[in-house]
Coordinates of C-alpha atoms in Angstrom, one line a residue:
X1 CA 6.8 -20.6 -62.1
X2 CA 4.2 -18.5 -60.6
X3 CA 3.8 -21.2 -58.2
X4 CA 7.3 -21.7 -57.1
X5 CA 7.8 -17.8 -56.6
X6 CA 4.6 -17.4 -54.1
X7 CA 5.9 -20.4 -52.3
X8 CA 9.4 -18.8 -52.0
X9 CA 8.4 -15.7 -51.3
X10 CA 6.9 -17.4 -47.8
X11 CA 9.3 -19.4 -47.1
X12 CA 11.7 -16.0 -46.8
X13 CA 8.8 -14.7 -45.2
X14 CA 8.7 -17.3 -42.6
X15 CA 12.2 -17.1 -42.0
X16 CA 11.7 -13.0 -41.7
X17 CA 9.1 -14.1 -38.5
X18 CA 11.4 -16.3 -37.2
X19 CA 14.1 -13.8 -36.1
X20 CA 11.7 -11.3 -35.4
X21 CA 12.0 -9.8 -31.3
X22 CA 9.1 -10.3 -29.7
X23 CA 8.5 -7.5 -27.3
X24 CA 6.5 -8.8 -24.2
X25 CA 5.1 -5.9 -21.9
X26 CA 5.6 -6.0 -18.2
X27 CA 2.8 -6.8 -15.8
X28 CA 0.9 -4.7 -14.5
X29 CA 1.4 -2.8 -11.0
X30 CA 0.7 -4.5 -8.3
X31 CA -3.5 -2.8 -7.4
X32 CA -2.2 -3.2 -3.6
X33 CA 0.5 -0.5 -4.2
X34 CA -1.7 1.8 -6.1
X35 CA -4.2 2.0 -3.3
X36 CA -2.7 5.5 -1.7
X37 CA -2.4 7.1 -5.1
X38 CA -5.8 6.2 -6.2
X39 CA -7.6 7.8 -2.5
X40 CA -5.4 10.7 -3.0
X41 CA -6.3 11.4 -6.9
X42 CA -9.9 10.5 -5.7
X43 CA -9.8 13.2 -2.9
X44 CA -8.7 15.6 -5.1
X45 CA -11.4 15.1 -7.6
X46 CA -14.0 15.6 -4.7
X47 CA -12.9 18.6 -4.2
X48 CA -12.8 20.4 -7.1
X49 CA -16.7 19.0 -7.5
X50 CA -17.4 20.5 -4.4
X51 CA -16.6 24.0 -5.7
X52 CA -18.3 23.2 -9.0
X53 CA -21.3 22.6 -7.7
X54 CA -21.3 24.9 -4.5
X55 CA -18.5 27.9 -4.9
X56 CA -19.4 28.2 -1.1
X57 CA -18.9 25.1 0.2
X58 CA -16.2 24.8 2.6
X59 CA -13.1 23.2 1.4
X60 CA -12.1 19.7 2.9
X61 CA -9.3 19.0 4.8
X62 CA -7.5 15.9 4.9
X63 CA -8.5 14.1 8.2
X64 CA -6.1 10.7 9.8
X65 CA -8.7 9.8 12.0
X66 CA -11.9 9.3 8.6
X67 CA -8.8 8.1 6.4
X68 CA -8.4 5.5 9.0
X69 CA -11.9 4.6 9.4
X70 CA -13.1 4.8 5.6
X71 CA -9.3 2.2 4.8
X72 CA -10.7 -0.4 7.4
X73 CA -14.1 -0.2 5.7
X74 CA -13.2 -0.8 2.4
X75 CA -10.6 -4.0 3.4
X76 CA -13.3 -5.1 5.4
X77 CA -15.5 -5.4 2.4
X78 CA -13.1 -6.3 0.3
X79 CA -12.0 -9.3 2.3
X80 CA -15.5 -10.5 3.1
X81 CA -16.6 -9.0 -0.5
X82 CA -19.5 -7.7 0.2
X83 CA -20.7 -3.9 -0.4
X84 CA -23.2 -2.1 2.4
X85 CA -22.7 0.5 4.9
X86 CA -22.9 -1.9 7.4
X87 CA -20.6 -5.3 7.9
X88 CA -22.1 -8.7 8.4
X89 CA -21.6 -8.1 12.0
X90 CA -23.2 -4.7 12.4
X91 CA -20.5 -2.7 12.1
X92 CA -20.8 1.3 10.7
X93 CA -18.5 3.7 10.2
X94 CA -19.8 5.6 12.3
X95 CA -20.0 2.9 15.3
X96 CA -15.9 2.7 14.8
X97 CA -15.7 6.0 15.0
X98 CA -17.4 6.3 18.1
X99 CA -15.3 3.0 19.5
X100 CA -12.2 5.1 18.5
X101 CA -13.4 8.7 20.0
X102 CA -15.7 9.4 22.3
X103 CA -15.4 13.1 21.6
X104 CA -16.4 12.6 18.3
X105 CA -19.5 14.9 17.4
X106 CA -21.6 16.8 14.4
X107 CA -22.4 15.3 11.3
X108 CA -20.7 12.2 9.5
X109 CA -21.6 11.3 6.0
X110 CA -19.9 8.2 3.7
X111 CA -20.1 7.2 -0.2
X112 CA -19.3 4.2 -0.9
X113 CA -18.7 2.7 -4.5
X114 CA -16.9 -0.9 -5.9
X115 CA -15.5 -0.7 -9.6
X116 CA -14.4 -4.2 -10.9
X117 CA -10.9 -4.6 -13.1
X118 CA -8.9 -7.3 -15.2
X119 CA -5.9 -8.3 -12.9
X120 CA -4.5 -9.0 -16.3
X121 CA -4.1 -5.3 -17.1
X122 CA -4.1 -3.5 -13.8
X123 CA -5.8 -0.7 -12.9
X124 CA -5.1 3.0 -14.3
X125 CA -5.3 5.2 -10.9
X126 CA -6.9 8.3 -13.0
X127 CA -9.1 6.6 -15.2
X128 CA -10.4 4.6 -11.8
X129 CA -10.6 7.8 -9.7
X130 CA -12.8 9.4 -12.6
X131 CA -15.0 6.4 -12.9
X132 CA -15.8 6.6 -8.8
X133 CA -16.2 10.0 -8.8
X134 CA -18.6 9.6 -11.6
X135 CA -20.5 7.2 -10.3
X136 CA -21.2 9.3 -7.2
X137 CA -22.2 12.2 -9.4
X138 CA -24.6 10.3 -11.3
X139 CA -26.6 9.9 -8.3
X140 CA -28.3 12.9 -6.9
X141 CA -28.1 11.3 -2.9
X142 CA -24.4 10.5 -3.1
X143 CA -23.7 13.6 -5.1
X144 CA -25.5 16.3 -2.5
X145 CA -23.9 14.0 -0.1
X146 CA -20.2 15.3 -1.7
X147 CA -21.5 19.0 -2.1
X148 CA -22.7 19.4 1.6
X149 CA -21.4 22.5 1.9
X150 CA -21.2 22.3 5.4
X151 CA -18.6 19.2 5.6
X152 CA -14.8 20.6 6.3
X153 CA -13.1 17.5 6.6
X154 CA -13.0 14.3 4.7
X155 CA -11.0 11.0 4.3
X156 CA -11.2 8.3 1.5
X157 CA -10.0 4.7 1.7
X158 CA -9.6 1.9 -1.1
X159 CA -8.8 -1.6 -0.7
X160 CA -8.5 -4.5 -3.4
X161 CA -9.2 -7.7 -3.8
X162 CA -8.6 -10.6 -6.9
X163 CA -10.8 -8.3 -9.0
X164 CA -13.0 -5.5 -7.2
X165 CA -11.6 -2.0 -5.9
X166 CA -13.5 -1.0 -2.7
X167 CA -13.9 2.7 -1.8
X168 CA -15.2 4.3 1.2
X169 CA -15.6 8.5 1.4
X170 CA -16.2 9.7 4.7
X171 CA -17.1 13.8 5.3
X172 CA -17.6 15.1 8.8
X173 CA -18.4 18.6 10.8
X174 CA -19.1 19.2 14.2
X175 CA -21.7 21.7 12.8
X176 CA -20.5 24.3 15.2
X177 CA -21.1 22.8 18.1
X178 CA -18.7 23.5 21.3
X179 CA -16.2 20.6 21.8
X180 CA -17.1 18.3 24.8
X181 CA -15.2 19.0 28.1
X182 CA -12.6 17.3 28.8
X183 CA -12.7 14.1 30.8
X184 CA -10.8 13.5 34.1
X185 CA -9.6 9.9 33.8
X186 CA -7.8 9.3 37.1
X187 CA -4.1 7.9 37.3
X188 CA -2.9 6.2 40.3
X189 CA 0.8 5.5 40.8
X190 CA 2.9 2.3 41.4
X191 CA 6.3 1.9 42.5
X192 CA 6.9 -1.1 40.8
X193 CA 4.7 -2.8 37.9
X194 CA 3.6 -5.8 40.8
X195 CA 2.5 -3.8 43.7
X196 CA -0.1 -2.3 40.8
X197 CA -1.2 -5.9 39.5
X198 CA -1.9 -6.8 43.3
X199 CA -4.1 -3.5 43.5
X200 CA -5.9 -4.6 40.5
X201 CA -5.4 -0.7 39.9
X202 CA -8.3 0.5 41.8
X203 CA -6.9 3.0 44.0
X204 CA -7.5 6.4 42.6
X205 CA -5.3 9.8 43.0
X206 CA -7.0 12.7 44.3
X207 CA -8.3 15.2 41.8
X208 CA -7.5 18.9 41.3
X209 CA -10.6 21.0 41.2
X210 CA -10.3 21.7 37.8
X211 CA -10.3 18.2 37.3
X212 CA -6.9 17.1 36.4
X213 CA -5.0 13.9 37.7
X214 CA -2.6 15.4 40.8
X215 CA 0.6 13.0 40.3
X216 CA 1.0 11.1 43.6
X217 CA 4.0 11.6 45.7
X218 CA 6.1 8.0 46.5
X219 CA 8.0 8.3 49.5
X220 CA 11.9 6.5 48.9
X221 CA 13.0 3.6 50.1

């Protein structure tokens, strides 16, 4: 009797499991979409360091130009997954920045960390942007490299790929120096786009003597 009431008891059991809902959770964010969040929270964490460890450095601002620069560092390693301050081809960050601006001066600095993750459950943008800022900490060259006091402008940019976050910190100052002077870069003027391809472009308009293009008068026709 025993016997016949265990095995009854499972079999109503079983039947219990059968209709039970099975709750399956969603997958995880896309890591491509959580990019800008995770440079942002990363930023901000920076920051506050700074303060901690220096209550005179100079607070950061938010630079387009290092964002830029530190994104296409961090997809470049992250497509050609490798992690060095310099690309397979040579490339810095601070050899694109000079490509980009000449007028770029002072001091340039960049961290650079890679934190691997389980597609299968995402990544968590705070616990990720703690973990890099972390890692920098825990070194004494990347974290006097953060706590420069000097640095007043910063960017960060991460990229993904199947399983590795990239990130690349850039800080900068021109250390006071006096901004370069202005470049006269001469433009000559075309009635119509062919008359300027048969030139090859090589006729130059005079030049003020402060050294700004003088616009070229075209007579009618």
């Amino acid at each position: 009797m025993r016997a016949a009431s265990a095995i009854l008891a499972l079999l109503i059991c079983a039947g219990c499991a059968s209709n039970a809902t099975v709750i399956v959770p969603p997958p995880p964010p896309d890591p491509h979409t959580q990019m800008a969040a995770l440079e942002e929270r990363i930023f901000e964490l920076v920051q506050d360091e700074r303060h901690k460890i220096d209550p005179k450095a100079k607070s950061l601002a938010l630079d387009s130009e290092l964002v830029g620069v530190a994104r296409e560092r961090s997809q470049d390693m992250a497509s050609k997954n490798y992690f060095a301050h310099a690309s397979p081809d040579g490339q810095t960050s601070a050899s694109i920045i000079m490509d980009k601006d000449a007028d770029f001066q002072g001091l340039l600095g960049e961290n650079l960390a890679a934190q691997h993750y389980w597609p299968k459950y995402g990544i968590d943008v705070e616990v990720f942007a703690h973990r890099f800022v972390d890692t920098w900490l825990g070194s004494q060259s990347h974290k006097d490299n953060l706590a420069f006091a000097a640095y007043d402008r910063s960017g960060v940019g991460a990229a993904v790929n199947g399983d590795t976050v990239y990130v690349t910190q850039l800080f900068a100052t021109d250390l006071g120096l006096p901004k370069p002077a202005p470049q006269a870069r001469p433009v000559t003027q075309y009635s119509d786009p062919r008359s300027a391809t048969a030139s090859g472009g090589k006729a130059a308009p005079p030049i003020a003597p402060t050294g700004v293009p003088v616009p070229i008068p075209r007579p009618q026709n």
